[in-house]
Amino acid sequence: MSSDPKRSTRDFDKASVQSGQVRRVKGAYGVLTKPLHVPYVDQAASFFFFTYDSKEAESLKSIFKYLPSLYVGCQDSAFSSIITALGLAGLSRHRNIPHMMSIATVKYETALRQIREDLQDPAAAKADETLVSVILLGLYETNTCCDINDMKAWGSHIKGATALLQLRGERQLQTEIGKRLFLQLRIQIQLNCVICGVEVPEIIRKLNEALGSTFVVENVAASNQLVASLASYCELRAMIAANPSRILSVQATSQAVALADELESGARRLPSNPPDYLEYHYYQDLCAAVIHNNYRMLLVLIHFVILSQLAVRKSRTAQDSAQIRKSHLLTQKTISDICGSVPYYLSLRCPLSSQPCFAAVNAIIWPLFVAGAARLCPQMTRAWIVDQLRALGRGTGVRQALVLAEIVSRKQEIMGLMVSKDDGPGITEPGVPAWDGKIPWCLPGQDTIDVP
C-alpha cells in the first residue's frame, strides 16, 4: 500500500474510472453516487410513524406510541399491511403520486384478508395487534373517504372493534396498551352510536366500570362524565327512534332537559377553562381541547332534541317558552365556541409540512360538522364551517372532512336529528334574539381562517 495519500487517491480514482464507478466532472474525478432506492413499503412505514406519533397524539393518550414496537415484530401481517396502506395513501397526497394510492388500496385489501384469517384463530383474534389493525382500518377509511358509503365502512370497522372488545373481556385492561386501546375506542364507538341513533353497547359500560380508577389520566373525571352523558344521550335517541310518532312524553322531555343541565354544569367545571381573547380559545393541550369540544358537540345535539320535542306540542307553558329561549341561546353560544376553538387546532402543525397535524384534524372535524349541521346554525356560519372542513380535507388528506363539508353544504340528513331542507316547525320563539352568524373572533372583513 502506498504511503503517499495523494498517489493512493489517484490510483483509486483511475481504478474507479476504469470500473465505471466514477465519472469526470469539470476536469476532476468525482464519485458517482447512484440514487438510493428505498422501497415504497419502507417509505410508507416511515411516513406513517413520523406523521402520526406526535406530542399531540400523546396528549390524547393514544395508541400511536406503541405502534413502532408492534410493527417490528409483525412483518407480513395484517398490522404491517394496514400501516403500509396508510403510509402510501399519505405519501400519494403529500408527493402528488396518484399510482401510490392504487398500491395503498391493494395493501388495504390485503390487510382485510389477513384480518379475516386472524379471526379464525382464537388466540390471534384476542391479540393487541389484531385490535390495533381494525382501528387502523377505520383510520384508513377516514383518510380515503369519498362519500357517505365510505363513512358506513368506517362504522363497520368500529362495530368490528366493538366485537373484539367483547371477545377480549376485562383481561385486556390488565396491560397499559390494553387500557389505551379501550380509551381510544370508546369515544369512537359512542360517536358511531350517535350517528346511527342506537344505544351504546353494554361492553363499554362494563369495561368503564372495570377500568375504574386503575388508570389515571388527565381530566379523568370530566372524561368519565362525558362518556356517561354520551351513553344517556344515545339511550334518548334510541327511545325517539323506537317511537313511531317521534314525540316523547313530558317525562322523557324532562329527562332530556336534566341531561342538558348536567352537561352545562360539567362543562363549567372543566379544568383549564380557556381564556377568551376576542373569543379566540387557547388550551393547555389537545386533550383539553377535545374534551371541551366533545361537551359542546353533545350540548348542541341534546338541545336540538329538546327544541324538536317542544316544537310539536300543541300548547306550551311558560316554562316551555323559557326552555326554548334558553336552548336557542345556549346552542348559539356553543356553536360560536366550537368555531372559536378552530385556530388552536390549526396551530398544531404536522412535522412534515405547515398543515395541521392529523390528530388535531381528526379531533375537530366532527364538532365542526355538528355545529354546521345544527338547524340553528346561521347560513353565514355554516358557510364558514364548510370552508374550514374543505380546507382541512384538502390540506391534510383527511378526506372524511370533505364528505362532511358536502353533507353540511347540501343539507343532507345524517344523525337523524340534524340538517334538513327546512328548519322544521315551531323551533323559533317570540323574544328569542336572532343571531346573524358572524364569528366574533374573526377580524373585520375576515370570514375564514386560511389553512396554508
Short mmCIF file of C-alpha atoms in Angstrom, two decimals:
data_model
loop_
_atom_site.label_atom_id
_atom_site.label_comp_id
_atom_site.label_asym_id
_atom_site.label_seq_id
_atom_site.Cartn_x
_atom_site.Cartn_y
_atom_site.Cartn_z
CA MET A 1 0.00 0.00 0.00
CA SER A 2 1.37 3.43 -0.95
CA SER A 3 2.33 5.80 1.85
CA ASP A 4 1.56 8.79 -0.40
CA PRO A 5 -2.06 9.81 0.30
CA LYS A 6 -2.37 11.78 -2.96
CA ARG A 7 -1.00 8.89 -5.06
CA SER A 8 -3.25 6.47 -3.23
CA THR A 9 -6.23 8.66 -4.09
CA ARG A 10 -5.13 8.95 -7.74
CA ASP A 11 -4.73 5.19 -8.04
CA PHE A 12 -8.17 4.71 -6.52
CA ASP A 13 -9.65 7.28 -8.93
CA LYS A 14 -8.11 5.60 -12.02
CA ALA A 15 -9.27 2.19 -10.92
CA SER A 16 -12.70 3.56 -10.19
CA VAL A 17 -12.93 5.26 -13.59
CA GLN A 18 -11.94 2.04 -15.35
CA SER A 19 -14.60 0.10 -13.43
CA GLY A 20 -17.25 2.71 -14.28
CA GLN A 21 -17.87 3.71 -10.66
CA VAL A 22 -16.96 7.39 -11.10
CA ARG A 23 -17.12 9.99 -13.83
CA ARG A 24 -15.07 13.06 -14.79
CA VAL A 25 -16.70 16.26 -13.53
CA LYS A 26 -15.22 19.58 -14.68
CA GLY A 27 -11.81 18.05 -15.16
CA ALA A 28 -11.75 16.28 -11.82
CA TYR A 29 -12.68 12.79 -10.81
CA GLY A 30 -15.76 12.60 -8.63
CA VAL A 31 -17.61 9.66 -7.15
CA LEU A 32 -20.83 8.92 -8.97
CA THR A 33 -23.37 8.18 -6.27
CA LYS A 34 -26.40 6.33 -7.50
CA PRO A 35 -29.76 7.46 -6.08
CA LEU A 36 -30.59 5.38 -3.05
CA HIS A 37 -33.72 3.37 -3.78
CA VAL A 38 -35.92 2.91 -0.74
CA PRO A 39 -38.82 0.52 -1.33
CA TYR A 40 -42.28 2.06 -1.17
CA VAL A 41 -43.14 -0.19 1.75
CA ASP A 42 -40.33 1.24 3.88
CA GLN A 43 -41.10 4.80 2.80
CA ALA A 44 -44.74 4.29 3.72
CA ALA A 45 -43.99 2.95 7.19
CA SER A 46 -41.57 5.80 7.92
CA PHE A 47 -44.09 8.39 6.71
CA PHE A 48 -46.84 6.90 8.87
CA PHE A 49 -44.81 6.77 12.09
CA PHE A 50 -43.32 10.24 11.59
CA THR A 51 -46.67 11.91 10.97
CA TYR A 52 -48.90 10.11 13.47
CA ASP A 53 -46.69 9.63 16.54
CA SER A 54 -46.75 13.25 17.69
CA LYS A 55 -46.84 15.01 21.04
CA GLU A 56 -50.43 15.97 20.24
CA ALA A 57 -51.39 12.32 19.81
CA GLU A 58 -49.61 11.51 23.08
CA SER A 59 -51.63 14.17 24.93
CA LEU A 60 -54.74 12.22 23.90
CA LYS A 61 -53.22 9.07 25.46
CA SER A 62 -53.43 7.49 22.02
CA ILE A 63 -52.04 4.13 20.96
CA PHE A 64 -49.58 5.52 18.41
CA LYS A 65 -46.56 5.47 20.74
CA TYR A 66 -46.84 1.66 20.90
CA LEU A 67 -47.09 1.05 17.16
CA PRO A 68 -43.37 1.12 16.19
CA SER A 69 -42.51 -1.69 18.62
CA LEU A 70 -45.51 -3.72 17.47
CA TYR A 71 -44.53 -3.17 13.85
CA VAL A 72 -41.05 -4.64 14.33
CA GLY A 73 -42.46 -7.98 15.44
CA CYS A 74 -45.38 -8.14 12.99
CA GLN A 75 -43.92 -8.21 9.49
CA ASP A 76 -46.08 -9.75 6.75
CA SER A 77 -49.18 -9.40 8.91
CA ALA A 78 -52.46 -7.52 8.77
CA PHE A 79 -50.92 -4.91 11.05
CA SER A 80 -47.92 -4.23 8.78
CA SER A 81 -50.17 -4.23 5.70
CA ILE A 82 -52.52 -1.56 7.05
CA ILE A 83 -49.57 0.55 8.26
CA THR A 84 -48.20 0.40 4.71
CA ALA A 85 -51.60 1.23 3.23
CA LEU A 86 -51.97 4.30 5.45
CA GLY A 87 -48.43 5.46 4.71
CA LEU A 88 -48.86 5.03 0.95
CA ALA A 89 -52.16 6.90 1.00
CA GLY A 90 -50.47 9.77 2.84
CA LEU A 91 -47.45 9.78 0.53
CA SER A 92 -49.70 9.74 -2.52
CA ARG A 93 -51.25 13.02 -1.43
CA HIS A 94 -48.06 14.50 0.04
CA ARG A 95 -45.98 13.89 -3.11
CA ASN A 96 -48.86 14.01 -5.60
CA ILE A 97 -48.16 10.49 -6.92
CA PRO A 98 -51.58 9.01 -7.83
CA HIS A 99 -50.36 5.47 -8.54
CA MET A 100 -49.27 5.17 -4.89
CA MET A 101 -52.95 5.31 -3.99
CA SER A 102 -53.56 2.24 -6.15
CA ILE A 103 -50.84 0.36 -4.26
CA ALA A 104 -52.36 1.56 -0.98
CA THR A 105 -55.73 0.10 -1.99
CA VAL A 106 -54.10 -3.27 -2.70
CA LYS A 107 -52.39 -3.22 0.70
CA TYR A 108 -55.67 -2.29 2.40
CA GLU A 109 -57.43 -5.25 0.75
CA THR A 110 -54.54 -7.48 1.81
CA ALA A 111 -54.93 -6.31 5.41
CA LEU A 112 -58.67 -7.08 5.29
CA ARG A 113 -57.98 -10.61 4.07
CA GLN A 114 -55.30 -11.18 6.70
CA ILE A 115 -57.58 -9.95 9.49
CA ARG A 116 -60.30 -12.37 8.39
CA GLU A 117 -57.74 -15.15 8.64
CA ASP A 118 -56.60 -13.98 12.09
CA LEU A 119 -60.17 -14.01 13.37
CA GLN A 120 -60.34 -17.76 12.72
CA ASP A 121 -57.64 -18.25 15.36
CA PRO A 122 -58.96 -17.59 18.92
CA ALA A 123 -55.55 -16.50 20.21
CA ALA A 124 -54.85 -14.19 17.26
CA ALA A 125 -58.34 -12.69 17.49
CA LYS A 126 -57.62 -11.55 21.07
CA ALA A 127 -54.16 -10.16 20.30
CA ASP A 128 -53.44 -6.43 20.65
CA GLU A 129 -52.14 -6.35 17.09
CA THR A 130 -55.47 -7.53 15.71
CA LEU A 131 -57.48 -4.88 17.54
CA VAL A 132 -54.99 -2.18 16.52
CA SER A 133 -55.26 -3.35 12.90
CA VAL A 134 -59.05 -2.97 12.96
CA ILE A 135 -58.74 0.53 14.45
CA LEU A 136 -56.31 1.44 11.68
CA LEU A 137 -58.70 0.07 9.05
CA GLY A 138 -61.16 2.68 10.32
CA LEU A 139 -58.46 5.36 10.14
CA TYR A 140 -57.77 4.37 6.53
CA GLU A 141 -61.46 4.88 5.71
CA THR A 142 -61.34 8.28 7.40
CA ASN A 143 -58.35 9.37 5.32
CA THR A 144 -59.58 8.00 1.98
CA CYS A 145 -63.32 8.59 2.40
CA CYS A 146 -65.02 9.71 -0.83
CA ASP A 147 -68.73 9.59 0.03
CA ILE A 148 -71.18 8.66 2.75
CA ASN A 149 -70.94 4.96 1.84
CA ASP A 150 -67.26 5.04 2.83
CA MET A 151 -68.34 6.52 6.15
CA LYS A 152 -70.54 3.45 6.58
CA ALA A 153 -67.42 1.32 6.02
CA TRP A 154 -65.76 3.23 8.87
CA GLY A 155 -68.77 2.39 11.02
CA SER A 156 -68.43 -1.28 10.10
CA HIS A 157 -64.84 -1.31 11.33
CA ILE A 158 -65.92 0.36 14.59
CA LYS A 159 -68.53 -2.38 15.06
CA GLY A 160 -65.84 -4.98 14.38
CA ALA A 161 -63.61 -3.38 17.01
CA THR A 162 -66.53 -3.45 19.47
CA ALA A 163 -66.93 -7.19 18.90
CA LEU A 164 -63.21 -7.67 19.60
CA LEU A 165 -63.52 -5.70 22.85
CA GLN A 166 -66.28 -8.11 23.86
CA LEU A 167 -64.12 -11.10 22.95
CA ARG A 168 -61.09 -9.79 24.86
CA GLY A 169 -63.10 -9.14 28.02
CA GLU A 170 -61.87 -7.42 31.17
CA ARG A 171 -58.42 -9.07 30.99
CA GLN A 172 -57.45 -6.58 28.29
CA LEU A 173 -57.39 -3.85 30.97
CA GLN A 174 -54.51 -5.54 32.77
CA THR A 175 -51.92 -4.04 30.40
CA GLU A 176 -51.07 -0.43 29.59
CA ILE A 177 -51.67 -0.84 25.87
CA GLY A 178 -54.95 -2.67 26.52
CA LYS A 179 -56.22 0.26 28.58
CA ARG A 180 -55.18 2.79 25.96
CA LEU A 181 -56.81 0.76 23.21
CA PHE A 182 -60.07 0.82 25.13
CA LEU A 183 -59.88 4.55 25.90
CA GLN A 184 -59.22 5.34 22.24
CA LEU A 185 -62.04 3.12 21.06
CA ARG A 186 -64.79 4.06 23.47
CA ILE A 187 -65.26 7.60 22.12
CA GLN A 188 -65.20 6.32 18.52
CA ILE A 189 -67.78 3.67 19.40
CA GLN A 190 -70.01 6.22 21.08
CA LEU A 191 -69.66 8.60 18.14
CA ASN A 192 -70.79 5.80 15.85
CA CYS A 193 -73.78 5.19 18.16
CA VAL A 194 -74.67 8.89 17.96
CA ILE A 195 -74.55 8.74 14.17
CA CYS A 196 -76.66 5.58 14.00
CA GLY A 197 -79.10 6.59 16.74
CA VAL A 198 -78.57 3.42 18.79
CA GLU A 199 -77.68 2.69 22.40
CA VAL A 200 -74.07 2.31 23.50
CA PRO A 201 -73.07 -1.39 23.72
CA GLU A 202 -73.17 -2.93 27.18
CA ILE A 203 -69.49 -3.94 26.92
CA ILE A 204 -68.50 -0.26 27.07
CA ARG A 205 -70.30 0.21 30.39
CA LYS A 206 -68.76 -2.97 31.81
CA LEU A 207 -65.24 -2.02 30.77
CA ASN A 208 -65.72 1.52 32.11
CA GLU A 209 -66.65 0.07 35.49
CA ALA A 210 -63.76 -2.40 35.39
CA LEU A 211 -61.32 0.36 34.48
CA GLY A 212 -62.45 2.40 37.49
CA SER A 213 -59.58 4.36 38.99
CA THR A 214 -56.88 1.92 37.91
CA PHE A 215 -55.81 4.13 35.02
CA VAL A 216 -55.24 7.74 35.96
CA VAL A 217 -55.28 10.22 33.10
CA GLU A 218 -55.60 13.97 32.97
CA ASN A 219 -59.17 15.24 33.22
CA VAL A 220 -60.34 11.72 34.12
CA ALA A 221 -63.46 12.94 35.95
CA ALA A 222 -64.50 15.13 33.01
CA SER A 223 -63.84 12.30 30.55
CA ASN A 224 -65.87 9.79 32.56
CA GLN A 225 -68.79 12.20 32.92
CA LEU A 226 -68.69 12.85 29.18
CA VAL A 227 -68.78 9.12 28.47
CA ALA A 228 -71.77 8.69 30.80
CA SER A 229 -73.59 11.65 29.23
CA LEU A 230 -72.97 10.32 25.73
CA ALA A 231 -74.46 6.99 26.78
CA SER A 232 -77.54 8.76 28.20
CA TYR A 233 -77.95 10.77 25.00
CA CYS A 234 -77.73 7.62 22.87
CA GLU A 235 -80.42 5.97 25.02
CA LEU A 236 -82.61 9.01 24.47
CA ARG A 237 -82.05 8.90 20.71
CA ALA A 238 -82.84 5.19 20.65
CA MET A 239 -86.08 5.93 22.55
CA ILE A 240 -87.02 8.52 19.92
CA ALA A 241 -86.24 6.10 17.08
CA ALA A 242 -88.41 3.41 18.71
CA ASN A 243 -91.39 5.77 18.96
CA PRO A 244 -93.24 5.89 15.61
CA SER A 245 -94.55 9.40 16.27
CA ARG A 246 -91.03 10.60 17.21
CA ILE A 247 -92.70 12.53 20.06
CA LEU A 248 -91.52 11.86 23.60
CA SER A 249 -93.58 12.07 26.74
CA VAL A 250 -93.38 15.08 29.02
CA GLN A 251 -91.35 12.98 31.46
CA ALA A 252 -88.87 11.93 28.78
CA THR A 253 -88.51 15.53 27.62
CA SER A 254 -87.78 16.47 31.21
CA GLN A 255 -85.05 13.83 31.22
CA ALA A 256 -83.52 15.50 28.16
CA VAL A 257 -83.61 18.87 29.92
CA ALA A 258 -81.98 17.33 33.01
CA LEU A 259 -79.23 15.84 30.84
CA ALA A 260 -78.62 19.22 29.23
CA ASP A 261 -78.39 20.88 32.65
CA GLU A 262 -75.96 18.18 33.79
CA LEU A 263 -73.79 18.75 30.70
CA GLU A 264 -73.77 22.51 31.18
CA SER A 265 -72.74 22.05 34.81
CA GLY A 266 -69.99 19.64 33.80
CA ALA A 267 -68.74 21.99 31.09
CA ARG A 268 -68.44 24.82 33.62
CA ARG A 269 -66.34 22.59 35.89
CA LEU A 270 -63.89 21.62 33.18
CA PRO A 271 -60.29 22.34 34.22
CA SER A 272 -58.18 24.81 32.30
CA ASN A 273 -61.20 26.71 31.05
CA PRO A 274 -59.88 28.57 28.00
CA PRO A 275 -59.42 32.32 28.38
CA ASP A 276 -61.15 34.27 25.64
CA TYR A 277 -59.24 36.95 23.80
CA LEU A 278 -61.69 38.25 21.21
CA GLU A 279 -63.28 34.79 21.59
CA TYR A 280 -60.06 33.07 20.48
CA HIS A 281 -59.68 29.95 22.63
CA TYR A 282 -56.38 28.63 23.94
CA TYR A 283 -55.96 25.22 25.58
CA GLN A 284 -53.34 23.53 27.70
CA ASP A 285 -53.04 20.71 25.18
CA LEU A 286 -55.04 18.86 22.53
CA CYS A 287 -56.62 16.58 25.13
CA ALA A 288 -58.18 19.55 26.93
CA ALA A 289 -59.43 21.00 23.65
CA VAL A 290 -61.02 17.67 22.67
CA ILE A 291 -62.86 17.34 25.99
CA HIS A 292 -64.22 20.89 25.76
CA ASN A 293 -65.45 20.39 22.20
CA ASN A 294 -66.97 16.98 22.88
CA TYR A 295 -69.02 18.59 25.64
CA ARG A 296 -70.05 21.34 23.22
CA MET A 297 -70.93 18.88 20.47
CA LEU A 298 -73.16 16.92 22.83
CA LEU A 299 -74.79 20.13 24.10
CA VAL A 300 -75.78 21.10 20.55
CA LEU A 301 -77.26 17.65 19.97
CA ILE A 302 -79.25 17.46 23.21
CA HIS A 303 -80.64 21.00 22.89
CA PHE A 304 -81.79 20.15 19.40
CA VAL A 305 -83.71 17.17 20.83
CA ILE A 306 -85.32 19.47 23.41
CA LEU A 307 -86.30 22.07 20.82
CA SER A 308 -87.69 19.44 18.46
CA GLN A 309 -89.86 17.91 21.18
CA LEU A 310 -91.15 21.24 22.49
CA ALA A 311 -91.87 22.43 18.96
CA VAL A 312 -94.53 19.79 18.27
CA ARG A 313 -96.54 20.38 21.44
CA LYS A 314 -99.99 21.76 20.78
CA SER A 315 -99.77 24.07 23.75
CA ARG A 316 -96.81 25.44 25.63
CA THR A 317 -96.42 26.51 29.20
CA ALA A 318 -94.41 29.49 30.33
CA GLN A 319 -91.73 27.01 31.40
CA ASP A 320 -91.65 25.56 27.87
CA SER A 321 -91.16 29.00 26.37
CA ALA A 322 -88.38 29.77 28.83
CA GLN A 323 -86.66 26.48 27.92
CA ILE A 324 -86.94 27.23 24.19
CA ARG A 325 -85.29 30.60 24.73
CA LYS A 326 -82.57 29.02 26.87
CA SER A 327 -81.89 26.26 24.32
CA HIS A 328 -81.68 28.81 21.50
CA LEU A 329 -79.18 30.99 23.33
CA LEU A 330 -77.04 28.09 24.56
CA THR A 331 -76.96 26.47 21.12
CA GLN A 332 -75.86 29.74 19.53
CA LYS A 333 -73.13 30.25 22.12
CA THR A 334 -71.94 26.64 21.85
CA ILE A 335 -71.69 26.83 18.05
CA SER A 336 -69.69 30.04 18.41
CA ASP A 337 -67.39 28.36 20.98
CA ILE A 338 -66.71 25.42 18.65
CA CYS A 339 -65.80 27.87 15.89
CA GLY A 340 -63.66 29.81 18.36
CA SER A 341 -61.58 26.70 19.07
CA VAL A 342 -60.57 26.18 15.43
CA PRO A 343 -57.47 28.47 15.45
CA TYR A 344 -55.96 26.41 18.28
CA TYR A 345 -56.34 23.17 16.32
CA LEU A 346 -54.83 24.79 13.23
CA SER A 347 -51.81 25.89 15.27
CA LEU A 348 -50.81 22.26 15.94
CA ARG A 349 -48.64 21.57 12.91
CA CYS A 350 -47.70 18.36 11.14
CA PRO A 351 -43.93 17.65 11.34
CA LEU A 352 -43.67 17.21 7.56
CA SER A 353 -45.48 20.36 6.47
CA SER A 354 -47.20 23.53 7.53
CA GLN A 355 -50.54 21.72 7.67
CA PRO A 356 -52.36 20.95 10.95
CA CYS A 357 -51.36 17.60 12.44
CA PHE A 358 -53.55 14.55 11.82
CA ALA A 359 -54.52 14.13 15.48
CA ALA A 360 -55.83 17.71 15.59
CA VAL A 361 -57.75 17.40 12.31
CA ASN A 362 -59.41 14.13 13.30
CA ALA A 363 -60.41 15.72 16.62
CA ILE A 364 -62.04 18.88 15.23
CA ILE A 365 -63.95 17.72 12.13
CA TRP A 366 -66.90 16.14 13.97
CA PRO A 367 -67.53 19.07 16.38
CA LEU A 368 -67.34 21.38 13.35
CA PHE A 369 -69.76 19.16 11.45
CA VAL A 370 -72.29 19.09 14.31
CA ALA A 371 -72.08 22.89 14.67
CA GLY A 372 -72.58 23.42 10.94
CA ALA A 373 -75.34 20.82 10.63
CA ALA A 374 -77.42 22.19 13.51
CA ARG A 375 -80.61 23.83 12.28
CA LEU A 376 -79.97 26.89 14.43
CA CYS A 377 -76.60 27.49 12.76
CA PRO A 378 -76.92 30.70 10.65
CA GLN A 379 -76.10 30.43 6.97
CA MET A 380 -73.04 32.68 7.28
CA THR A 381 -71.55 30.47 10.00
CA ARG A 382 -72.50 27.31 8.12
CA ALA A 383 -70.70 28.56 5.01
CA TRP A 384 -67.62 29.38 7.13
CA ILE A 385 -67.63 25.88 8.65
CA VAL A 386 -67.94 24.28 5.20
CA ASP A 387 -64.91 26.30 4.05
CA GLN A 388 -62.87 25.13 7.05
CA LEU A 389 -63.80 21.48 6.58
CA ARG A 390 -62.88 21.65 2.90
CA ALA A 391 -59.56 23.36 3.65
CA LEU A 392 -58.71 20.75 6.28
CA GLY A 393 -59.61 17.86 3.98
CA ARG A 394 -57.66 19.17 1.01
CA GLY A 395 -54.69 20.34 3.03
CA THR A 396 -54.14 17.26 5.19
CA GLY A 397 -55.63 14.40 3.18
CA VAL A 398 -58.26 13.54 5.84
CA ARG A 399 -60.94 13.15 3.20
CA GLN A 400 -63.75 12.49 5.66
CA ALA A 401 -63.67 16.25 6.28
CA LEU A 402 -64.55 16.82 2.61
CA VAL A 403 -67.51 14.43 2.81
CA LEU A 404 -68.79 16.10 5.98
CA ALA A 405 -68.43 19.50 4.30
CA GLU A 406 -70.61 18.37 1.40
CA ILE A 407 -73.25 16.95 3.76
CA VAL A 408 -73.48 20.28 5.56
CA SER A 409 -73.38 22.26 2.32
CA ARG A 410 -76.17 20.23 0.70
CA LYS A 411 -78.17 19.97 3.94
CA GLN A 412 -78.33 16.21 3.72
CA GLU A 413 -79.87 14.15 6.51
CA ILE A 414 -77.44 12.45 8.89
CA MET A 415 -77.53 11.61 12.58
CA GLY A 416 -81.34 11.59 12.41
CA LEU A 417 -81.99 14.94 14.06
CA MET A 418 -79.62 17.21 12.23
CA VAL A 419 -79.69 19.09 8.93
CA SER A 420 -82.76 19.02 6.70
CA LYS A 421 -84.05 21.10 3.80
CA ASP A 422 -86.18 23.25 6.10
CA ASP A 423 -85.82 24.42 9.64
CA GLY A 424 -88.73 22.36 10.89
CA PRO A 425 -91.90 23.59 12.54
CA GLY A 426 -92.03 25.79 15.56
CA ILE A 427 -88.39 25.85 16.63
CA THR A 428 -88.45 29.63 16.92
CA GLU A 429 -89.95 31.50 19.81
CA PRO A 430 -91.00 35.15 20.14
CA GLY A 431 -88.47 37.11 22.11
CA VAL A 432 -85.52 34.93 21.12
CA PRO A 433 -82.95 37.27 19.54
CA ALA A 434 -81.82 36.32 16.05
CA TRP A 435 -78.13 35.57 15.58
CA ASP A 436 -76.52 36.95 12.44
CA GLY A 437 -73.92 34.17 12.46
CA LYS A 438 -70.90 36.44 12.48
CA ILE A 439 -67.83 34.83 14.05
CA PRO A 440 -66.92 37.29 16.85
CA TRP A 441 -63.23 36.37 16.97
CA CYS A 442 -62.59 37.00 13.25
CA LEU A 443 -61.05 40.31 12.33
CA PRO A 444 -63.27 42.81 10.47
CA GLY A 445 -63.75 41.57 6.91
CA GLN A 446 -62.24 38.17 7.73
CA ASP A 447 -64.77 35.38 7.20
CA THR A 448 -62.40 32.43 7.15
CA ILE A 449 -59.17 31.23 8.64
CA ASP A 450 -56.97 30.09 5.80
CA VAL A 451 -55.12 26.82 6.11
CA PRO A 452 -51.76 27.32 4.36
#
